[in-house]
JSON list of N, CA and C in Angstrom, two decimals:
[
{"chain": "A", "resi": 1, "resn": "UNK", "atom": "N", "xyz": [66.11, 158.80, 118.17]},
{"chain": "A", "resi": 1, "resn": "UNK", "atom": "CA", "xyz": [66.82, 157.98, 119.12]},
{"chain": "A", "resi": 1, "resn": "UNK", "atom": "C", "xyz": [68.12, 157.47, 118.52]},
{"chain": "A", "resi": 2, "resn": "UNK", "atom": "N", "xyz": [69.11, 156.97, 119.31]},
{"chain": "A", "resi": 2, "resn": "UNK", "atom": "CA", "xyz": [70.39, 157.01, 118.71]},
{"chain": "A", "resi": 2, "resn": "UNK", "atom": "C", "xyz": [70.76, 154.99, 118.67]},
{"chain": "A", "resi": 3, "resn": "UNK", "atom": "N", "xyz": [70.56, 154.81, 117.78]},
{"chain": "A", "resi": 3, "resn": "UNK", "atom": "CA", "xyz": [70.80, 153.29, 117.54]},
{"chain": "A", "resi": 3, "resn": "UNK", "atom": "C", "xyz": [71.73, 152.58, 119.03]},
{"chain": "A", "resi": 4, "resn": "UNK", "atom": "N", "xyz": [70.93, 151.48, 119.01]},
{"chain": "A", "resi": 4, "resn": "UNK", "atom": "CA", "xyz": [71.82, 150.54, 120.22]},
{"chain": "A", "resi": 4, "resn": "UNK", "atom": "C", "xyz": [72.95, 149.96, 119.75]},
{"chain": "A", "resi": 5, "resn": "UNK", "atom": "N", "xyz": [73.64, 149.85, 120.69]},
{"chain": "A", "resi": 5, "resn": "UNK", "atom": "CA", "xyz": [75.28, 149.03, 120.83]},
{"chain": "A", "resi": 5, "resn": "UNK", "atom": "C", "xyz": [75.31, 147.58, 120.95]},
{"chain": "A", "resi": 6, "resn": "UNK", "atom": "N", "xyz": [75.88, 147.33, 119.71]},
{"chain": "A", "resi": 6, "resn": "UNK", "atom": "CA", "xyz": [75.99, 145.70, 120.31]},
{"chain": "A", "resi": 6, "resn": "UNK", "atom": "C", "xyz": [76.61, 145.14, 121.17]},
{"chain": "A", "resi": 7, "resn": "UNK", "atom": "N", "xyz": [76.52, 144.20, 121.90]},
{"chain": "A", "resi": 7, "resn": "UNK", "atom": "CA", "xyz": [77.52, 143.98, 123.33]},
{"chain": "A", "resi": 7, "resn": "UNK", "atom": "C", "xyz": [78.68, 143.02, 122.62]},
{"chain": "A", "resi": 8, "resn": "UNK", "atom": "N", "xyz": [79.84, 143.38, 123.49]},
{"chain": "A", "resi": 8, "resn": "UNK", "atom": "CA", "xyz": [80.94, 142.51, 122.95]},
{"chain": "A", "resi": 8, "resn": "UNK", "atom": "C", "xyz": [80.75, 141.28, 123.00]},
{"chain": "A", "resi": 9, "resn": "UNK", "atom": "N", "xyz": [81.47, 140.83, 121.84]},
{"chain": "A", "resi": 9, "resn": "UNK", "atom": "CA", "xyz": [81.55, 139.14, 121.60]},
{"chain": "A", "resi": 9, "resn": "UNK", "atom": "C", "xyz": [82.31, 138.81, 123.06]},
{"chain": "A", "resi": 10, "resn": "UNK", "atom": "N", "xyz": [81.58, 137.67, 123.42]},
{"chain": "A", "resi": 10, "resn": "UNK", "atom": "CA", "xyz": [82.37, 136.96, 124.71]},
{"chain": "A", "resi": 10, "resn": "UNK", "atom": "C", "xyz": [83.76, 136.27, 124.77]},
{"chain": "A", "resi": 11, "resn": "UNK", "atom": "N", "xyz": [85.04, 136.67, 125.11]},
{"chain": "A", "resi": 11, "resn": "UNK", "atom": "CA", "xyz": [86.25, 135.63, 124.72]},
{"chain": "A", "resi": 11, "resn": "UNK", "atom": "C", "xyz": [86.37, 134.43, 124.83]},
{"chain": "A", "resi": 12, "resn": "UNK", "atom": "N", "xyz": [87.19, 134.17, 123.76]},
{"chain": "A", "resi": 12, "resn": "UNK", "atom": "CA", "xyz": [87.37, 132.66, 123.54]},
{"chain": "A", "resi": 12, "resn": "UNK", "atom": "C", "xyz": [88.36, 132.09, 124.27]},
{"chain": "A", "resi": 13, "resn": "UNK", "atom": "N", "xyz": [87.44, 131.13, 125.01]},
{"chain": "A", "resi": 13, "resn": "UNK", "atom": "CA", "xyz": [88.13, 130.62, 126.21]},
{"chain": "A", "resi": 13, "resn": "UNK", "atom": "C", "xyz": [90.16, 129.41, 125.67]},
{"chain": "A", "resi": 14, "resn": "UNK", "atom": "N", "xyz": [91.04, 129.46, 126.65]},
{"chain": "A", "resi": 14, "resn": "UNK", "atom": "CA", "xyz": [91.83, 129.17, 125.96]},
{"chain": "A", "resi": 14, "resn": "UNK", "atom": "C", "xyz": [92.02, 127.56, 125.68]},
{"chain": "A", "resi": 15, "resn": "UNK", "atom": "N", "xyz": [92.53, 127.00, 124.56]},
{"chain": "A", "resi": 15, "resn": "UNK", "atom": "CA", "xyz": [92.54, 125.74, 124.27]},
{"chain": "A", "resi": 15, "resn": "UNK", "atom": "C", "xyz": [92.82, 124.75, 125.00]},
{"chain": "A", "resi": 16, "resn": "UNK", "atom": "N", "xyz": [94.22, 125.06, 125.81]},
{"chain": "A", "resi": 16, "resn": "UNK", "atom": "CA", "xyz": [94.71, 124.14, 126.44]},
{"chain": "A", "resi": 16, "resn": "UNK", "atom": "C", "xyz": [94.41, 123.88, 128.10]},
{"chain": "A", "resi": 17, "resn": "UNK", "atom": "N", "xyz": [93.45, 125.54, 128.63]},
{"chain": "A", "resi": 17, "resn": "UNK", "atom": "CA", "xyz": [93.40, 124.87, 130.22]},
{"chain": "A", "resi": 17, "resn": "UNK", "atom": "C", "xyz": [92.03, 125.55, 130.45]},
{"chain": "A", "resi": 18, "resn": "UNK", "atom": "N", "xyz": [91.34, 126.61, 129.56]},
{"chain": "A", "resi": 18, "resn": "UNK", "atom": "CA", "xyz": [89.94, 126.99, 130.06]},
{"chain": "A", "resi": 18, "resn": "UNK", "atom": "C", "xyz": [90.05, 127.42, 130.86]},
{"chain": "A", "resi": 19, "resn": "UNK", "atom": "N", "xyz": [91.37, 127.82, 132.10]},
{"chain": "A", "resi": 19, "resn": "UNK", "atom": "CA", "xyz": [90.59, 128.75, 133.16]},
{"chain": "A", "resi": 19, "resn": "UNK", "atom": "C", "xyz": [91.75, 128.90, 133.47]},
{"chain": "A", "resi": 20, "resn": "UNK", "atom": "N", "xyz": [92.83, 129.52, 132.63]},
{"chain": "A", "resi": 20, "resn": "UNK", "atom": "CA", "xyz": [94.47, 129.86, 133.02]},
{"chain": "A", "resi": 20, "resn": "UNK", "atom": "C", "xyz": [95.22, 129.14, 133.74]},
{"chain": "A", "resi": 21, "resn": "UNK", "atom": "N", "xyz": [95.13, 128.25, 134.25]},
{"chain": "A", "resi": 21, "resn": "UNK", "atom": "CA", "xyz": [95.84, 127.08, 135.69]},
{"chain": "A", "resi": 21, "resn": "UNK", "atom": "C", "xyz": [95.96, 125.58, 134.88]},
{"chain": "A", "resi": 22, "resn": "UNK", "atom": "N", "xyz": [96.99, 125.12, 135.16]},
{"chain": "A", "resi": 22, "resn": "UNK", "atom": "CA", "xyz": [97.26, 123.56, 134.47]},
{"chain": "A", "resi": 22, "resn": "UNK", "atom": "C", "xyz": [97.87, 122.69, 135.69]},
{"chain": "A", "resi": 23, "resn": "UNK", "atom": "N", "xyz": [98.14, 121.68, 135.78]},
{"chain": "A", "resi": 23, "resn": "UNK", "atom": "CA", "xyz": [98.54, 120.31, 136.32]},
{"chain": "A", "resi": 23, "resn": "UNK", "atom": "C", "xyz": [99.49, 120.47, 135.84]},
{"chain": "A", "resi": 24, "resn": "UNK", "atom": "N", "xyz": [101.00, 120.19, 136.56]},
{"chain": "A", "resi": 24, "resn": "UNK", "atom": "CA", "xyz": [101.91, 119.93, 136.51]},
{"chain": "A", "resi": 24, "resn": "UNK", "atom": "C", "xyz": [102.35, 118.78, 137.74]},
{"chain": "A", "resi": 25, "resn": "UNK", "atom": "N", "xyz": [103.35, 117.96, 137.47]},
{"chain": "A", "resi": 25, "resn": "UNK", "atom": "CA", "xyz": [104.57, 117.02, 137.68]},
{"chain": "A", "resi": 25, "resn": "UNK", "atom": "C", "xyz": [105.08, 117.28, 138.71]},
{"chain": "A", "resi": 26, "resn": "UNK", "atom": "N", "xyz": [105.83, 117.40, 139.56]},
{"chain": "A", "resi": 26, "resn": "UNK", "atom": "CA", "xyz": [107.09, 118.02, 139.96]},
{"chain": "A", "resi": 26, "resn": "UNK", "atom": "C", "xyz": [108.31, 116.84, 140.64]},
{"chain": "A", "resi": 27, "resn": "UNK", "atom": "N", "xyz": [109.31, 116.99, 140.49]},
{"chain": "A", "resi": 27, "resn": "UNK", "atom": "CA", "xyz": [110.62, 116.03, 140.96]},
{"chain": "A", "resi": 27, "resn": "UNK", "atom": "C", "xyz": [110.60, 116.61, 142.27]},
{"chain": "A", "resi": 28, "resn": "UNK", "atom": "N", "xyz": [110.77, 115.13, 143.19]},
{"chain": "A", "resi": 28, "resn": "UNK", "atom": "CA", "xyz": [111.28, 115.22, 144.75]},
{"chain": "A", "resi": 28, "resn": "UNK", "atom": "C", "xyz": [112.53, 114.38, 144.74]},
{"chain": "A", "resi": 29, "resn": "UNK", "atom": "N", "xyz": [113.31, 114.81, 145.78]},
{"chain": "A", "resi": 29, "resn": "UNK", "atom": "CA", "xyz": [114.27, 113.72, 146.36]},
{"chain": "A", "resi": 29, "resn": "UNK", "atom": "C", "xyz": [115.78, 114.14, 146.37]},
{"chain": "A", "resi": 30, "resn": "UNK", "atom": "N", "xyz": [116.05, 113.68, 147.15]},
{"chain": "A", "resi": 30, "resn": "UNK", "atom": "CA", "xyz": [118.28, 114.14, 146.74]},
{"chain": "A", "resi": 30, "resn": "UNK", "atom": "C", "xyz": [118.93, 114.36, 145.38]},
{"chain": "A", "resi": 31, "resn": "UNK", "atom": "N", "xyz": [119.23, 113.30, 145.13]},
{"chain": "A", "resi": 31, "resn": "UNK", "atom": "CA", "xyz": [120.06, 112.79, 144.45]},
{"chain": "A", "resi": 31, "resn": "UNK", "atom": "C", "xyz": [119.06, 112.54, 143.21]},
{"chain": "A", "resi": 32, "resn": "UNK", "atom": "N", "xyz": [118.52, 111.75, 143.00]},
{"chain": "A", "resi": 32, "resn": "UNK", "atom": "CA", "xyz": [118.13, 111.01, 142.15]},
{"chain": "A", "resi": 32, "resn": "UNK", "atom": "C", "xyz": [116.66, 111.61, 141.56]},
{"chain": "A", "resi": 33, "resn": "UNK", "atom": "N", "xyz": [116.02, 112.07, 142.17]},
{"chain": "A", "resi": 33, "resn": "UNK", "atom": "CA", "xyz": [114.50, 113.63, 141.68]},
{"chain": "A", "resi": 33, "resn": "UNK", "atom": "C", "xyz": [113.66, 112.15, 141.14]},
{"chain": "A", "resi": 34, "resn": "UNK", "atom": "N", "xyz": [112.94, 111.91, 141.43]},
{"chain": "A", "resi": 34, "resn": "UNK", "atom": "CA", "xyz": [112.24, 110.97, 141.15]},
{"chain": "A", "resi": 34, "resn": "UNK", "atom": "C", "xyz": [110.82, 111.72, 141.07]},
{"chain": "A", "resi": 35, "resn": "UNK", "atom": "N", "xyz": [110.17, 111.74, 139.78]},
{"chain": "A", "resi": 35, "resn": "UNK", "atom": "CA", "xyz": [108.87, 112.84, 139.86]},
{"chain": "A", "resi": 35, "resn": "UNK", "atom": "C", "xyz": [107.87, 112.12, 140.74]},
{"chain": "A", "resi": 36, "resn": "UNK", "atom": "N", "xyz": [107.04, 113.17, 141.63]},
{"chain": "A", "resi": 36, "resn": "UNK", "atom": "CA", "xyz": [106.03, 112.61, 142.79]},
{"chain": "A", "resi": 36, "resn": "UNK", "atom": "C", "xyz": [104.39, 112.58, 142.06]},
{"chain": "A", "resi": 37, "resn": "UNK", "atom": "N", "xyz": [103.90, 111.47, 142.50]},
{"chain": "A", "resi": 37, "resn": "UNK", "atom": "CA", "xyz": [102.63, 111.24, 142.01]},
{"chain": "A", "resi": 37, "resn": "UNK", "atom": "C", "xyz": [101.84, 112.11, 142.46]},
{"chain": "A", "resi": 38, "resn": "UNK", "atom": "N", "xyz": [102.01, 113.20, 142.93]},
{"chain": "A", "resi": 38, "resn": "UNK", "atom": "CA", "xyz": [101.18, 114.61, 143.19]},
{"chain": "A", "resi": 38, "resn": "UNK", "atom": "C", "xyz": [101.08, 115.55, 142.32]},
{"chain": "A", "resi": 39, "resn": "UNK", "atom": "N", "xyz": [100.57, 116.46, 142.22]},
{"chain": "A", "resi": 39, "resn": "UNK", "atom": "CA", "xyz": [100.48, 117.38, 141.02]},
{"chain": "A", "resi": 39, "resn": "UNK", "atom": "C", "xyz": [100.35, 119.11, 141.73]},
{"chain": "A", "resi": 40, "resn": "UNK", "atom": "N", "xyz": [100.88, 120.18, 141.36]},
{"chain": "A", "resi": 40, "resn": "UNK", "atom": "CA", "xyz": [101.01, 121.29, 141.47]},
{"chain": "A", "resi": 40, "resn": "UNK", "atom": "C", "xyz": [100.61, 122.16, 140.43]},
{"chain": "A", "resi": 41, "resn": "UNK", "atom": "N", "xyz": [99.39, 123.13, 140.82]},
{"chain": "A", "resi": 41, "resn": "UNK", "atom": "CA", "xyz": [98.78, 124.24, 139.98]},
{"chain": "A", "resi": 41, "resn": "UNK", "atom": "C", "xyz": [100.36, 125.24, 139.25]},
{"chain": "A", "resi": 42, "resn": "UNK", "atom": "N", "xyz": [100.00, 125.20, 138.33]},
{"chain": "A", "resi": 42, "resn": "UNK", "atom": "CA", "xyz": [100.92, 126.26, 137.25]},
{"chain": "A", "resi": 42, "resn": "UNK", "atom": "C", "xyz": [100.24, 126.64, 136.22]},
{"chain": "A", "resi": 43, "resn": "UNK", "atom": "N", "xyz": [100.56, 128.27, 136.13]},
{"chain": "A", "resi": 43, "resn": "UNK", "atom": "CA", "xyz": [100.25, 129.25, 135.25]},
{"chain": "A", "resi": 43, "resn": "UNK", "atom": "C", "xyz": [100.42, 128.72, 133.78]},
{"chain": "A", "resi": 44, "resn": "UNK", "atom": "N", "xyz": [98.99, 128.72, 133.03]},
{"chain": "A", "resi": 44, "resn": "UNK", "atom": "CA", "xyz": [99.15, 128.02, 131.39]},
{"chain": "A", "resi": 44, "resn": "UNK", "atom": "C", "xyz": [100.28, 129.19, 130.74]},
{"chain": "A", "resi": 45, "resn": "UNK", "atom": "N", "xyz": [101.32, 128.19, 130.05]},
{"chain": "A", "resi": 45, "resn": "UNK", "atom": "CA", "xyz": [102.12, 129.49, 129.39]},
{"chain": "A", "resi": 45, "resn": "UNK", "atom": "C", "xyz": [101.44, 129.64, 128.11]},
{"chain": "A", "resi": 46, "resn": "UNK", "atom": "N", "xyz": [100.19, 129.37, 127.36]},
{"chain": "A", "resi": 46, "resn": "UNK", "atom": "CA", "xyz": [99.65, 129.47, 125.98]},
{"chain": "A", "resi": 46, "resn": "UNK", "atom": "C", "xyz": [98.77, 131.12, 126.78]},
{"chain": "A", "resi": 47, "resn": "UNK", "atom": "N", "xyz": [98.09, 131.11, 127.52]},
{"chain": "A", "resi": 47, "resn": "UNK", "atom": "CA", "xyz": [97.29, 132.26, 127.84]},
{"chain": "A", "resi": 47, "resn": "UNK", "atom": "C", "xyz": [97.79, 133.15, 128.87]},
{"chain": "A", "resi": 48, "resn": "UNK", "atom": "N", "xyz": [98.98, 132.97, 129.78]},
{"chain": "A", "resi": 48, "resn": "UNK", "atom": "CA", "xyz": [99.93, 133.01, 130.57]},
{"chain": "A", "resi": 48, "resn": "UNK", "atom": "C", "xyz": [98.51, 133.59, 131.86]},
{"chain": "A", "resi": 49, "resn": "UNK", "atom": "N", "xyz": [97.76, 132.46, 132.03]},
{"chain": "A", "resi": 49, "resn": "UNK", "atom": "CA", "xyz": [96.98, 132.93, 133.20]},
{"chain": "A", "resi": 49, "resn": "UNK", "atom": "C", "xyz": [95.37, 133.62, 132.91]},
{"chain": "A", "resi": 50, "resn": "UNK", "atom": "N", "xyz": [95.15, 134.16, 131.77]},
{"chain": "A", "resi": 50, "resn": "UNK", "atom": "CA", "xyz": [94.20, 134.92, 131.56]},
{"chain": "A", "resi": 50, "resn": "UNK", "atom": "C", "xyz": [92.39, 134.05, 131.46]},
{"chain": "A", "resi": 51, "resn": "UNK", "atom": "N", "xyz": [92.84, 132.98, 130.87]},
{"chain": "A", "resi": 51, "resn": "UNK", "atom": "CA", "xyz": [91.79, 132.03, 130.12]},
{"chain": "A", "resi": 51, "resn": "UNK", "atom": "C", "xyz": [91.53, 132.64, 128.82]},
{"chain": "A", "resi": 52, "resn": "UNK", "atom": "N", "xyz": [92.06, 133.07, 128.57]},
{"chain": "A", "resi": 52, "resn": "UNK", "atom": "CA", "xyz": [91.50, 133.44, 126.85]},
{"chain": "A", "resi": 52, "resn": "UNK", "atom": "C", "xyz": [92.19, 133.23, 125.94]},
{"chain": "A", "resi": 53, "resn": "UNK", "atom": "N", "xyz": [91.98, 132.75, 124.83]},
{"chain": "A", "resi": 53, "resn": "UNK", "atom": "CA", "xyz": [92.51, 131.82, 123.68]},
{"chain": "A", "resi": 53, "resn": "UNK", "atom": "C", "xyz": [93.80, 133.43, 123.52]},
{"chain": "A", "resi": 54, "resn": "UNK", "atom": "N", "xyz": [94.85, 133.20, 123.10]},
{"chain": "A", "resi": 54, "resn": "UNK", "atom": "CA", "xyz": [95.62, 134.42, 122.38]},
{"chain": "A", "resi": 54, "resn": "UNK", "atom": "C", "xyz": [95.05, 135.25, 121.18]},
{"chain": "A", "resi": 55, "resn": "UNK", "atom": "N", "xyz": [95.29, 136.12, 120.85]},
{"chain": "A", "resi": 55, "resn": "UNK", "atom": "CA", "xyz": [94.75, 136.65, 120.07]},
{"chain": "A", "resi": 55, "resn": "UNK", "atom": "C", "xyz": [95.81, 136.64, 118.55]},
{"chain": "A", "resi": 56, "resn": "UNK", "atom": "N", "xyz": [96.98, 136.19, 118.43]},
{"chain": "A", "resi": 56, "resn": "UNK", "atom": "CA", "xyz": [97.56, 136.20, 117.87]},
{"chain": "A", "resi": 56, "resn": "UNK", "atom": "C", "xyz": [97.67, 134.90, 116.60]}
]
C-alpha cells in the first residue's frame, strides 16, 4: 500500500482583520470634510483581502 498524505497545514489567519475586510473612517461635507461617525468596509492592505497572514 502506498503511504498516506498528510493534509495541508490550515492558513494562518491574518493579524490585523481575520477575514480580509477592516473599518474605516470616511470625511463628509464641502468645505471643511469633517470625518462621519459611520464606518465603511475596506479591503485589509496587510492581506489585501485574502485573510491569510502574508507569507513573506
Amino acid at each position: 500500500m502506498a503511504p498516506r498524505k498528510k493534509p495541508a497545514p490550515a492558513p494562518v489567519k491574518c493579524p490585523d482583520c481575520q477575514t480580509g475586510q477592516v473599518l474605516e473612517s470616511f470625511q463628509v461635507g464641502g468645505r471643511k470634510k469633517r470625518i462621519s461617525d459611520d464606518r465603511q468596509e475596506a479591503l485589509c492592505l496587510t492581506c489585501l483581502g485574502t485573510g491569510e497572514a502574508p507569507t513573506d
